[in-house]
PDB file of C-alpha atoms and ligand atoms in Angstrom:
ATOM      1  CA  MET W   1      94.461  23.901  39.258  1.00 44.00           C
ATOM      2  CA  VAL W   2      97.255  24.418  41.747  1.00 49.00           C
ATOM      3  CA  VAL W   3      97.166  21.095  43.613  1.00 50.00           C
ATOM      4  CA  GLY W   4      97.874  21.265  47.315  1.00 49.00           C
ATOM      5  CA  SER W   5      97.731  25.052  47.505  1.00 52.00           C
ATOM      6  CA  VAL W   6      95.078  27.266  49.067  1.00 51.00           C
ATOM      7  CA  TYR W   7      93.674  27.601  45.535  1.00 52.00           C
ATOM      8  CA  GLU W   8      92.856  23.899  45.249  1.00 54.00           C
ATOM      9  CA  ARG W   9      89.345  23.338  43.848  1.00 54.00           C
ATOM     10  CA  GLY W  10      86.621  22.949  46.412  1.00 57.00           C
ATOM     11  CA  ALA W  11      88.454  25.036  48.988  1.00 77.00           C
ATOM     12  CA  HIS W  12      85.801  27.741  48.910  1.00 86.00           C
ATOM     13  CA  PRO W  13      82.094  27.727  47.937  1.00 88.00           C
ATOM     14  CA  LEU W  14      82.708  30.492  45.367  1.00 92.00           C
ATOM     15  CA  ASP W  15      85.587  28.672  43.671  1.00 92.00           C
ATOM     16  CA  LYS W  16      83.237  27.522  40.914  1.00 93.00           C
ATOM     17  CA  TYR W  17      82.936  31.168  39.846  1.00 96.00           C
ATOM     18  CA  LEU W  18      86.677  31.888  39.908  1.00 96.00           C
ATOM     19  CA  ARG W  19      89.414  31.205  37.383  1.00 95.00           C
ATOM     20  CA  VAL W  20      91.720  29.732  39.970  1.00 91.00           C
ATOM     21  CA  THR W  21      94.494  29.311  37.426  1.00 91.00           C
ATOM     22  CA  ARG W  22      94.706  33.113  37.329  1.00 91.00           C
ATOM     23  CA  LEU W  23      95.393  33.261  41.068  1.00 90.00           C
ATOM     24  CA  PRO W  24      97.105  34.710  42.975  1.00 92.00           C
ATOM     25  CA  HIS W  25      95.485  37.977  41.977  1.00 95.00           C
ATOM     26  CA  ILE W  26      97.297  41.288  41.577  1.00 96.00           C
ATOM     27  CA  TRP W  27      95.337  43.163  44.245  1.00 98.00           C
ATOM     28  CA  CYS W  28      97.277  44.565  47.194  1.00 98.00           C
ATOM     29  CA  PRO W  29      96.867  43.112  50.686  1.00 97.00           C
ATOM     30  CA  GLY W  30      93.919  44.819  52.382  1.00 97.00           C
ATOM     31  CA  CYS W  31      92.323  45.983  49.117  1.00 98.00           C
ATOM     32  CA  GLY W  32      88.518  46.089  49.237  1.00 98.00           C
ATOM     33  CA  LEU W  33      88.098  44.636  45.746  1.00 98.00           C
ATOM     34  CA  GLY W  34      87.998  41.031  46.965  1.00 97.00           C
ATOM     35  CA  ILE W  35      85.073  41.866  49.255  1.00 98.00           C
ATOM     36  CA  ALA W  36      83.263  43.580  46.383  1.00 98.00           C
ATOM     37  CA  LEU W  37      83.773  40.633  44.048  1.00 98.00           C
ATOM     38  CA  GLY W  38      82.734  38.191  46.793  1.00 97.00           C
ATOM     39  CA  GLY W  39      79.405  40.003  47.265  1.00 98.00           C
ATOM     40  CA  ILE W  40      78.780  40.140  43.517  1.00 98.00           C
ATOM     41  CA  LEU W  41      79.502  36.419  43.114  1.00 98.00           C
ATOM     42  CA  ARG W  42      77.308  35.435  46.074  1.00 98.00           C
ATOM     43  CA  ALA W  43      74.389  37.328  44.521  1.00 98.00           C
ATOM     44  CA  ILE W  44      74.974  35.625  41.163  1.00 98.00           C
ATOM     45  CA  ASP W  45      75.187  32.265  42.931  1.00 97.00           C
ATOM     46  CA  ARG W  46      71.834  32.850  44.659  1.00 98.00           C
ATOM     47  CA  ARG W  47      70.138  33.801  41.384  1.00 98.00           C
ATOM     48  CA  ILE W  48      71.640  30.762  39.639  1.00 97.00           C
ATOM     49  CA  SER W  49      70.587  28.382  42.409  1.00 97.00           C
ATOM     50  CA  GLU W  50      67.056  29.840  42.259  1.00 97.00           C
ATOM     51  CA  GLY W  51      66.962  29.097  38.510  1.00 97.00           C
ATOM     52  CA  MET W  52      66.641  32.826  37.680  1.00 96.00           C
ATOM     53  CA  LEU W  53      70.020  33.036  35.964  1.00 98.00           C
ATOM     54  CA  LYS W  54      72.151  30.720  33.830  1.00 98.00           C
ATOM     55  CA  LYS W  55      75.886  30.735  34.355  1.00 97.00           C
ATOM     56  CA  GLU W  56      76.499  30.427  30.614  1.00 97.00           C
ATOM     57  CA  ASN W  57      74.523  33.644  30.025  1.00 98.00           C
ATOM     58  CA  VAL W  58      76.473  35.776  32.490  1.00 98.00           C
ATOM     59  CA  VAL W  59      79.047  38.025  30.832  1.00 98.00           C
ATOM     60  CA  PHE W  60      81.457  40.347  32.621  1.00 98.00           C
ATOM     61  CA  VAL W  61      82.654  43.356  30.647  1.00 98.00           C
ATOM     62  CA  THR W  62      85.358  45.558  32.101  1.00 98.00           C
ATOM     63  CA  GLY W  63      87.682  48.357  31.027  1.00 98.00           C
ATOM     64  CA  ILE W  64      91.121  48.853  32.548  1.00 98.00           C
ATOM     65  CA  GLY W  65      92.072  49.411  36.186  1.00 98.00           C
ATOM     66  CA  CYS W  66      92.357  47.492  39.437  1.00 98.00           C
ATOM     67  CA  SER W  67      88.547  47.172  39.630  1.00 98.00           C
ATOM     68  CA  ALA W  68      88.384  46.117  35.996  1.00 98.00           C
ATOM     69  CA  ARG W  69      90.627  43.151  36.789  1.00 97.00           C
ATOM     70  CA  THR W  70      87.535  41.369  38.130  1.00 97.00           C
ATOM     71  CA  SER W  71      86.882  40.022  34.640  1.00 96.00           C
ATOM     72  CA  PHE W  72      90.220  38.151  34.851  1.00 95.00           C
ATOM     73  CA  TYR W  73      89.232  36.319  37.997  1.00 96.00           C
ATOM     74  CA  ALA W  74      85.494  35.668  37.591  1.00 97.00           C
ATOM     75  CA  ASN W  75      84.859  32.484  35.651  1.00 97.00           C
ATOM     76  CA  PHE W  76      82.268  33.766  33.179  1.00 98.00           C
ATOM     77  CA  ASP W  77      82.522  34.723  29.550  1.00 98.00           C
ATOM     78  CA  ALA W  78      84.264  38.055  29.720  1.00 98.00           C
ATOM     79  CA  ALA W  79      85.699  40.947  27.785  1.00 97.00           C
ATOM     80  CA  HIS W  80      88.515  43.052  29.195  1.00 97.00           C
ATOM     81  CA  THR W  81      88.156  46.057  26.916  1.00 97.00           C
ATOM     82  CA  LEU W  82      89.595  49.589  26.717  1.00 98.00           C
ATOM     83  CA  HIS W  83      89.701  51.962  29.667  1.00 98.00           C
ATOM     84  CA  GLY W  84      86.354  53.802  29.668  1.00 98.00           C
ATOM     85  CA  ARG W  85      84.758  51.781  26.888  1.00 98.00           C
ATOM     86  CA  ALA W  86      83.262  48.845  28.782  1.00 98.00           C
ATOM     87  CA  ILE W  87      79.681  50.183  28.681  1.00 98.00           C
ATOM     88  CA  ALA W  88      79.882  50.731  24.912  1.00 98.00           C
ATOM     89  CA  PHE W  89      81.172  47.173  24.415  1.00 98.00           C
ATOM     90  CA  ALA W  90      78.551  45.778  26.815  1.00 98.00           C
ATOM     91  CA  THR W  91      75.765  47.595  24.957  1.00 98.00           C
ATOM     92  CA  GLY W  92      76.855  45.898  21.727  1.00 98.00           C
ATOM     93  CA  ALA W  93      76.991  42.491  23.391  1.00 98.00           C
ATOM     94  CA  LYS W  94      73.497  42.890  24.856  1.00 98.00           C
ATOM     95  CA  LEU W  95      71.994  44.090  21.564  1.00 98.00           C
ATOM     96  CA  ALA W  96      73.620  41.244  19.633  1.00 98.00           C
ATOM     97  CA  LYS W  97      72.561  38.553  22.125  1.00 98.00           C
ATOM     98  CA  PRO W  98      69.658  39.787  24.274  1.00 97.00           C
ATOM     99  CA  GLU W  99      69.596  36.542  26.270  1.00 97.00           C
ATOM    100  CA  LEU W 100      72.900  37.493  27.917  1.00 98.00           C
ATOM    101  CA  ASP W 101      73.026  39.024  31.395  1.00 98.00           C
ATOM    102  CA  VAL W 102      75.738  41.598  30.851  1.00 98.00           C
ATOM    103  CA  ILE W 103      77.503  43.029  33.891  1.00 98.00           C
ATOM    104  CA  VAL W 104      79.965  45.921  33.612  1.00 98.00           C
ATOM    105  CA  ILE W 105      82.414  46.437  36.469  1.00 98.00           C
ATOM    106  CA  GLY W 106      84.873  49.294  36.649  1.00 98.00           C
ATOM    107  CA  GLY W 107      86.585  51.882  38.760  1.00 98.00           C
ATOM    108  CA  ASP W 108      85.248  55.391  39.292  1.00 98.00           C
ATOM    109  CA  GLY W 109      87.772  56.742  36.770  1.00 98.00           C
ATOM    110  CA  ASP W 110      86.827  54.114  34.210  1.00 98.00           C
ATOM    111  CA  ILE W 111      83.049  54.464  34.593  1.00 98.00           C
ATOM    112  CA  ALA W 112      82.519  58.130  35.533  1.00 98.00           C
ATOM    113  CA  GLY W 113      85.707  59.770  34.195  1.00 98.00           C
ATOM    114  CA  ILE W 114      86.814  58.650  30.748  1.00 98.00           C
ATOM    115  CA  GLY W 115      83.678  56.494  30.379  1.00 98.00           C
ATOM    116  CA  GLY W 116      81.247  59.125  31.671  1.00 98.00           C
ATOM    117  CA  ASN W 117      79.710  59.757  28.259  1.00 98.00           C
ATOM    118  CA  HIS W 118      78.809  56.081  27.827  1.00 98.00           C
ATOM    119  CA  LEU W 119      77.406  55.967  31.366  1.00 98.00           C
ATOM    120  CA  ILE W 120      75.109  58.912  30.628  1.00 98.00           C
ATOM    121  CA  HIS W 121      73.749  57.509  27.405  1.00 98.00           C
ATOM    122  CA  ALA W 122      73.286  53.947  28.652  1.00 98.00           C
ATOM    123  CA  ALA W 123      71.322  55.315  31.634  1.00 98.00           C
ATOM    124  CA  ARG W 124      69.370  57.647  29.332  1.00 98.00           C
ATOM    125  CA  ARG W 125      68.384  54.687  27.158  1.00 98.00           C
ATOM    126  CA  ASN W 126      67.575  52.485  30.144  1.00 98.00           C
ATOM    127  CA  MET W 127      69.894  49.982  28.452  1.00 98.00           C
ATOM    128  CA  ASP W 128      69.505  46.478  29.855  1.00 98.00           C
ATOM    129  CA  LEU W 129      72.819  46.317  31.685  1.00 98.00           C
ATOM    130  CA  ILE W 130      74.084  46.184  35.233  1.00 99.00           C
ATOM    131  CA  VAL W 131      76.885  48.690  35.790  1.00 99.00           C
ATOM    132  CA  ILE W 132      78.902  48.380  38.975  1.00 98.00           C
ATOM    133  CA  MET W 133      81.161  51.320  39.741  1.00 98.00           C
ATOM    134  CA  ILE W 134      83.778  50.672  42.396  1.00 98.00           C
ATOM    135  CA  THR W 135      84.608  53.967  44.042  1.00 98.00           C
ATOM    136  CA  ASN W 136      88.016  54.073  45.703  1.00 98.00           C
ATOM    137  CA  PHE W 137      88.233  57.850  45.180  1.00 98.00           C
ATOM    138  CA  VAL W 138      91.357  57.823  42.950  1.00 98.00           C
ATOM    139  CA  TYR W 139      92.867  56.382  39.790  1.00 98.00           C
ATOM    140  CA  ALA W 140      94.485  53.546  41.692  1.00 98.00           C
ATOM    141  CA  MET W 141      96.148  51.352  39.070  1.00 98.00           C
ATOM    142  CA  THR W 142      98.095  54.248  37.569  1.00 98.00           C
ATOM    143  CA  GLY W 143      99.388  55.523  40.898  1.00 97.00           C
ATOM    144  CA  GLY W 144      96.795  57.817  42.430  1.00 97.00           C
ATOM    145  CA  GLN W 145      95.792  60.635  40.091  1.00 98.00           C
ATOM    146  CA  VAL W 146      92.701  62.703  40.858  1.00 98.00           C
ATOM    147  CA  ALA W 147      89.399  61.043  39.873  1.00 98.00           C
ATOM    148  CA  PRO W 148      85.981  62.664  39.376  1.00 98.00           C
ATOM    149  CA  THR W 149      85.023  61.231  42.787  1.00 98.00           C
ATOM    150  CA  THR W 150      88.084  62.430  44.724  1.00 98.00           C
ATOM    151  CA  PRO W 151      86.956  64.459  47.738  1.00 97.00           C
ATOM    152  CA  GLN W 152      87.889  68.147  47.796  1.00 97.00           C
ATOM    153  CA  GLY W 153      91.165  69.046  49.465  1.00 96.00           C
ATOM    154  CA  ILE W 154      92.689  65.554  49.180  1.00 96.00           C
ATOM    155  CA  TYR W 155      96.282  65.166  48.041  1.00 97.00           C
ATOM    156  CA  THR W 156      96.699  63.154  44.843  1.00 98.00           C
ATOM    157  CA  THR W 157      99.666  62.886  42.497  1.00 98.00           C
ATOM    158  CA  THR W 158      97.983  65.381  40.127  1.00 98.00           C
ATOM    159  CA  THR W 159      96.661  67.654  42.891  1.00 98.00           C
ATOM    160  CA  PRO W 160      99.758  68.014  45.087  1.00 97.00           C
ATOM    161  CA  HIS W 161      98.286  71.062  46.850  1.00 98.00           C
ATOM    162  CA  GLY W 162      94.955  69.358  47.518  1.00 98.00           C
ATOM    163  CA  ASN W 163      92.078  68.668  45.105  1.00 98.00           C
ATOM    164  CA  PRO W 164      90.405  71.994  44.268  1.00 98.00           C
ATOM    165  CA  GLU W 165      87.505  70.339  42.380  1.00 97.00           C
ATOM    166  CA  PHE W 166      83.996  69.452  43.510  1.00 96.00           C
ATOM    167  CA  PRO W 167      83.479  65.659  43.309  1.00 97.00           C
ATOM    168  CA  LEU W 168      80.887  64.277  40.910  1.00 98.00           C
ATOM    169  CA  ASN W 169      77.788  62.833  42.559  1.00 98.00           C
ATOM    170  CA  VAL W 170      77.370  59.870  40.228  1.00 98.00           C
ATOM    171  CA  ILE W 171      74.262  58.623  42.045  1.00 98.00           C
ATOM    172  CA  LYS W 172      72.528  61.937  41.374  1.00 98.00           C
ATOM    173  CA  LEU W 173      73.764  62.083  37.786  1.00 98.00           C
ATOM    174  CA  VAL W 174      72.524  58.592  36.905  1.00 98.00           C
ATOM    175  CA  SER W 175      69.257  59.065  38.818  1.00 98.00           C
ATOM    176  CA  SER W 176      68.479  62.159  36.724  1.00 98.00           C
ATOM    177  CA  LEU W 177      68.312  59.958  33.607  1.00 98.00           C
ATOM    178  CA  ASN W 178      66.093  56.876  33.027  1.00 98.00           C
ATOM    179  CA  PRO W 179      67.598  53.990  35.000  1.00 98.00           C
ATOM    180  CA  ASN W 180      65.456  51.419  36.778  1.00 98.00           C
ATOM    181  CA  TYR W 181      67.783  50.975  39.731  1.00 98.00           C
ATOM    182  CA  VAL W 182      70.377  53.129  41.509  1.00 99.00           C
ATOM    183  CA  ALA W 183      72.040  52.022  44.730  1.00 98.00           C
ATOM    184  CA  ARG W 184      75.177  52.637  46.751  1.00 98.00           C
ATOM    185  CA  ALA W 185      76.823  49.881  48.791  1.00 98.00           C
ATOM    186  CA  SER W 186      80.181  49.703  50.541  1.00 98.00           C
ATOM    187  CA  VAL W 187      82.731  46.946  51.100  1.00 98.00           C
ATOM    188  CA  THR W 188      82.558  47.953  54.764  1.00 98.00           C
ATOM    189  CA  HIS W 189      79.014  46.505  54.784  1.00 98.00           C
ATOM    190  CA  PRO W 190      79.407  43.315  52.677  1.00 98.00           C
ATOM    191  CA  PRO W 191      75.763  42.127  52.940  1.00 98.00           C
ATOM    192  CA  LEU W 192      74.676  45.334  51.158  1.00 98.00           C
ATOM    193  CA  VAL W 193      76.876  44.504  48.165  1.00 98.00           C
ATOM    194  CA  GLU W 194      75.211  41.112  47.835  1.00 98.00           C
ATOM    195  CA  GLN W 195      71.707  42.443  48.534  1.00 98.00           C
ATOM    196  CA  PHE W 196      71.843  45.260  45.953  1.00 98.00           C
ATOM    197  CA  MET W 197      73.495  43.069  43.337  1.00 98.00           C
ATOM    198  CA  TYR W 198      70.873  40.376  43.954  1.00 98.00           C
ATOM    199  CA  ARG W 199      68.093  42.928  43.475  1.00 98.00           C
ATOM    200  CA  ALA W 200      69.709  44.320  40.303  1.00 98.00           C
ATOM    201  CA  LEU W 201      70.026  40.820  38.808  1.00 98.00           C
ATOM    202  CA  GLY W 202      66.261  40.349  39.108  1.00 98.00           C
ATOM    203  CA  MET W 203      65.419  43.519  37.162  1.00 98.00           C
ATOM    204  CA  LYS W 204      65.492  44.802  33.582  1.00 98.00           C
ATOM    205  CA  GLY W 205      66.734  48.080  32.162  1.00 98.00           C
ATOM    206  CA  PHE W 206      69.690  50.074  33.414  1.00 99.00           C
ATOM    207  CA  ARG W 207      70.811  49.167  36.905  1.00 99.00           C
ATOM    208  CA  PHE W 208      73.625  51.092  38.581  1.00 99.00           C
ATOM    209  CA  VAL W 209      75.322  49.987  41.780  1.00 99.00           C
ATOM    210  CA  GLU W 210      78.135  52.046  43.271  1.00 98.00           C
ATOM    211  CA  ILE W 211      80.352  50.151  45.699  1.00 98.00           C
ATOM    212  CA  LEU W 212      82.553  52.259  47.974  1.00 98.00           C
ATOM    213  CA  SER W 213      85.849  50.455  48.408  1.00 98.00           C
ATOM    214  CA  THR W 214      89.125  50.737  50.239  1.00 98.00           C
ATOM    215  CA  CYS W 215      92.437  51.269  48.439  1.00 98.00           C
ATOM    216  CA  PRO W 216      95.022  51.348  51.221  1.00 98.00           C
ATOM    217  CA  GLU W 217      97.966  51.310  48.829  1.00 98.00           C
ATOM    218  CA  VAL W 218      97.131  54.532  47.003  1.00 98.00           C
ATOM    219  CA  PHE W 219      94.146  56.416  48.447  1.00 98.00           C
ATOM    220  CA  GLY W 220      95.015  55.308  51.977  1.00 98.00           C
ATOM    221  CA  ARG W 221      98.567  56.515  51.520  1.00 97.00           C
ATOM    222  CA  HIS W 222      97.281  59.854  50.168  1.00 97.00           C
ATOM    223  CA  VAL W 223      95.049  60.477  53.200  1.00 96.00           C
ATOM    224  CA  GLY W 224      97.430  59.158  55.836  1.00 97.00           C
ATOM    225  CA  LEU W 225      95.491  55.909  56.340  1.00 97.00           C
ATOM    226  CA  ARG W 226      97.963  53.443  54.809  1.00 97.00           C
ATOM    227  CA  ASP W 227      97.050  50.707  57.274  1.00 98.00           C
ATOM    228  CA  SER W 228      94.249  48.732  55.610  1.00 98.00           C
ATOM    229  CA  VAL W 229      92.309  48.056  58.823  1.00 98.00           C
ATOM    230  CA  THR W 230      92.420  51.719  59.820  1.00 98.00           C
ATOM    231  CA  LEU W 231      91.253  52.792  56.356  1.00 98.00           C
ATOM    232  CA  TYR W 232      88.490  50.159  56.412  1.00 98.00           C
ATOM    233  CA  ASN W 233      87.278  51.268  59.841  1.00 98.00           C
ATOM    234  CA  THR W 234      87.461  54.919  58.817  1.00 98.00           C
ATOM    235  CA  LEU W 235      85.345  54.331  55.709  1.00 98.00           C
ATOM    236  CA  ARG W 236      82.967  52.193  57.760  1.00 98.00           C
ATOM    237  CA  SER W 237      82.473  55.027  60.228  1.00 98.00           C
ATOM    238  CA  LYS W 238      81.609  57.392  57.349  1.00 98.00           C
ATOM    239  CA  VAL W 239      78.981  55.143  55.709  1.00 98.00           C
ATOM    240  CA  VAL W 240      75.405  55.790  56.834  1.00 98.00           C
ATOM    241  CA  VAL W 241      73.047  53.014  55.717  1.00 98.00           C
ATOM    242  CA  LYS W 242      69.494  54.220  55.065  1.00 98.00           C
ATOM    243  CA  HIS W 243      66.317  52.500  53.977  1.00 97.00           C
ATOM    244  CA  ASN W 244      65.207  54.001  50.642  1.00 96.00           C
ATOM    245  CA  PRO W 245      67.128  57.277  50.974  1.00 98.00           C
ATOM    246  CA  GLY W 246      66.244  60.172  48.687  1.00 98.00           C
ATOM    247  CA  VAL W 247      68.609  61.114  45.855  1.00 98.00           C
ATOM    248  CA  GLU W 248      69.166  64.466  47.578  1.00 98.00           C
ATOM    249  CA  GLU W 249      70.839  62.495  50.398  1.00 98.00           C
ATOM    250  CA  SER W 250      73.430  60.969  48.044  1.00 98.00           C
ATOM    251  CA  GLU W 251      75.937  63.855  48.047  1.00 97.00           C
ATOM    252  CA  PRO W 252      79.337  62.238  48.691  1.00 95.00           C
ATOM    253  CA  ASP W 253      81.063  64.032  51.546  1.00 94.00           C
ATOM    254  CA  TRP W 254      84.285  62.491  52.857  1.00 93.00           C
ATOM    255  CA  GLU W 255      84.115  64.670  55.984  1.00 91.00           C
ATOM    256  CA  LYS W 256      80.420  64.342  56.894  1.00 93.00           C
ATOM    257  CA  GLY W 257      79.764  60.860  55.540  1.00 96.00           C
ATOM    258  CA  LEU W 258      78.283  58.949  52.618  1.00 98.00           C
ATOM    259  CA  VAL W 259      74.764  57.545  52.560  1.00 98.00           C
ATOM    260  CA  ALA W 260      74.365  53.977  51.299  1.00 98.00           C
ATOM    261  CA  GLY W 261      71.065  52.491  50.223  1.00 98.00           C
ATOM    262  CA  GLU W 262      68.686  52.015  47.304  1.00 98.00           C
ATOM    263  CA  PHE W 263      68.060  55.508  45.930  1.00 98.00           C
ATOM    264  CA  LEU W 264      65.868  54.578  43.004  1.00 98.00           C
ATOM    265  CA  VAL W 265      63.844  51.447  42.201  1.00 98.00           C
ATOM    266  CA  ARG W 266      61.350  51.391  39.342  1.00 97.00           C
ATOM    267  CA  ASP W 267      60.032  49.147  36.623  1.00 97.00           C
ATOM    268  CA  ARG W 268      60.114  51.054  33.349  1.00 97.00           C
ATOM    269  CA  PRO W 269      60.523  49.016  30.152  1.00 97.00           C
ATOM    270  CA  GLY W 270      64.175  48.483  29.314  1.00 98.00           C
ATOM    271  CA  TYR W 271      65.719  49.484  25.992  1.00 98.00           C
ATOM    272  CA  LEU W 272      65.223  46.077  24.383  1.00 98.00           C
ATOM    273  CA  GLU W 273      61.536  45.999  25.214  1.00 97.00           C
ATOM    274  CA  MET W 274      61.078  49.496  23.784  1.00 96.00           C
ATOM    275  CA  LEU W 275      62.952  48.444  20.661  1.00 95.00           C
ATOM    276  CA  ARG W 276      60.662  45.430  20.195  1.00 94.00           C
ATOM    277  CA  ARG W 277      57.599  47.678  20.437  1.00 94.00           C
ATOM    278  CA  ARG W 278      58.680  49.722  17.374  1.00 89.00           C
TER     279      ARG W 278
HETATM  280  C1  LIG O   1      92.504  55.208  26.979  1.00 68.48           C
HETATM  281  C2  LIG O   1      93.350  54.987  28.199  1.00 68.48           C
HETATM  282  N1  LIG O   1      93.678  56.041  28.961  1.00 68.48           N
HETATM  283  C3  LIG O   1      94.404  55.877  30.069  1.00 68.48           C
HETATM  284  C4  LIG O   1      94.830  54.631  30.426  1.00 68.48           C
HETATM  285  C5  LIG O   1      95.665  54.444  31.665  1.00 68.48           C
HETATM  286  N2  LIG O   1      94.884  53.955  32.779  1.00 68.48           N
HETATM  287  C6  LIG O   1      94.837  52.635  33.077  1.00 68.48           C
HETATM  288  S1  LIG O   1      93.930  52.324  34.431  1.00 68.48           S
HETATM  289  C7  LIG O   1      93.622  53.973  34.655  1.00 68.48           C
HETATM  290  C8  LIG O   1      92.837  54.515  35.819  1.00 68.48           C
HETATM  291  C9  LIG O   1      92.283  53.497  36.719  1.00 68.48           C
HETATM  292  O1  LIG O   1      91.456  54.129  37.662  1.00 68.48           O
HETATM  293  P1  LIG O   1      89.991  53.615  37.905  1.00 68.48           P
HETATM  294  O2  LIG O   1      89.270  53.463  36.630  1.00 68.48           O
HETATM  295  O3  LIG O   1      89.361  54.514  38.909  1.00 68.48           O
HETATM  296  O4  LIG O   1      90.199  52.160  38.472  1.00 68.48           O
HETATM  297  P2  LIG O   1      90.983  51.665  39.762  1.00 68.48           P
HETATM  298  O5  LIG O   1      92.352  51.290  39.302  1.00 68.48           O
HETATM  299  O6  LIG O   1      90.987  52.787  40.746  1.00 68.48           O
HETATM  300  O7  LIG O   1      90.184  50.499  40.220  1.00 68.48           O
HETATM  301  C10 LIG O   1      94.206  54.736  33.658  1.00 68.48           C
HETATM  302  C11 LIG O   1      94.120  56.213  33.565  1.00 68.48           C
HETATM  303  C12 LIG O   1      94.464  53.535  29.612  1.00 68.48           C
HETATM  304  N3  LIG O   1      94.785  52.269  29.937  1.00 68.48           N
HETATM  305  N4  LIG O   1      93.730  53.743  28.511  1.00 68.48           N
HETATM  306  S1  LIG O   2      96.233  49.952  44.157  1.00 68.48           S
HETATM  307 FE1  LIG O   2      94.479  50.168  45.538  1.00 68.48          FE
HETATM  308  S2  LIG O   2      92.683  49.493  44.349  1.00 68.48           S
HETATM  309 FE2  LIG O   2      94.532  48.756  43.311  1.00 68.48          FE
HETATM  310  S3  LIG O   2      94.822  46.672  44.092  1.00 68.48           S
HETATM  311 FE3  LIG O   2      96.093  48.057  45.356  1.00 68.48          FE
HETATM  312  S4  LIG O   2      94.783  48.592  47.106  1.00 68.48           S
HETATM  313 FE4  LIG O   2      93.449  47.737  45.512  1.00 68.48          FE
END
């Protein structure tokens, strides 16, 4: 505890879910990650206060990256594993101790780039995990290389003439497998983050929540929107919130906009239930 500072215990209702001794955090001023984590923690808090979740059963598993740093700051049992391998580690944790509520959080590079194979197979198995992918459209921690989600034409440090690649529609990819829940939120609409996380926490099987986020330091710099408020307002203007949108509406398009909403909600048995039936 840092007595007398802004981090003093009791200063904020979510303090009980933060490792305040790890503060101040490493995130840049204006980064969207704090908003994302706030929404996630509020949803967990609601489920705990309703008696649907036990704090001691919540486990955060992350890889490496700015987004993955959440496991440093959230005050749950946690594993900060290898870049791209969080889902594999989380699968092992869930199988070993099924009573755990295992939550994977990572960047778009971590989850859909190097970790894409694990994402596919966890969704295929309807593995009982929540996977939160924070999309800031670049590899932020390592200085702004192209990610699978980088919009076409955007400058990155590895695409100095503009990204020639088509971005991966991760919502469509995951939806084509066997998950129970697929949603896209955005830090520009904080109640959605909490709402979708809250819903995911009440379900079984594979639950995937993409959170669009702002990285003014790297992505913002790349697209000429270095000012965090300008980047935030720009992303906000591109997000179209829809009630139960179809998966065909999920195509990420930096120019035309990105649809947020719950693309897929169903109640198939999760992996553990199917395993018990054998
Ligand atoms: C196996 C391995 N490869 C590469 C790296 C270097 N590395 C660390 S973080 C990172 C990318 C981070 O981007 P992302 O996952 O999108 O997260 P962000 O920082 O944008 O939140 C990379 C390539 C690493 N730590 N381990
Ligand atoms: S580099 Fe980007 S994503 Fe990472 S902490 Fe800074 S603003 Fe956030």
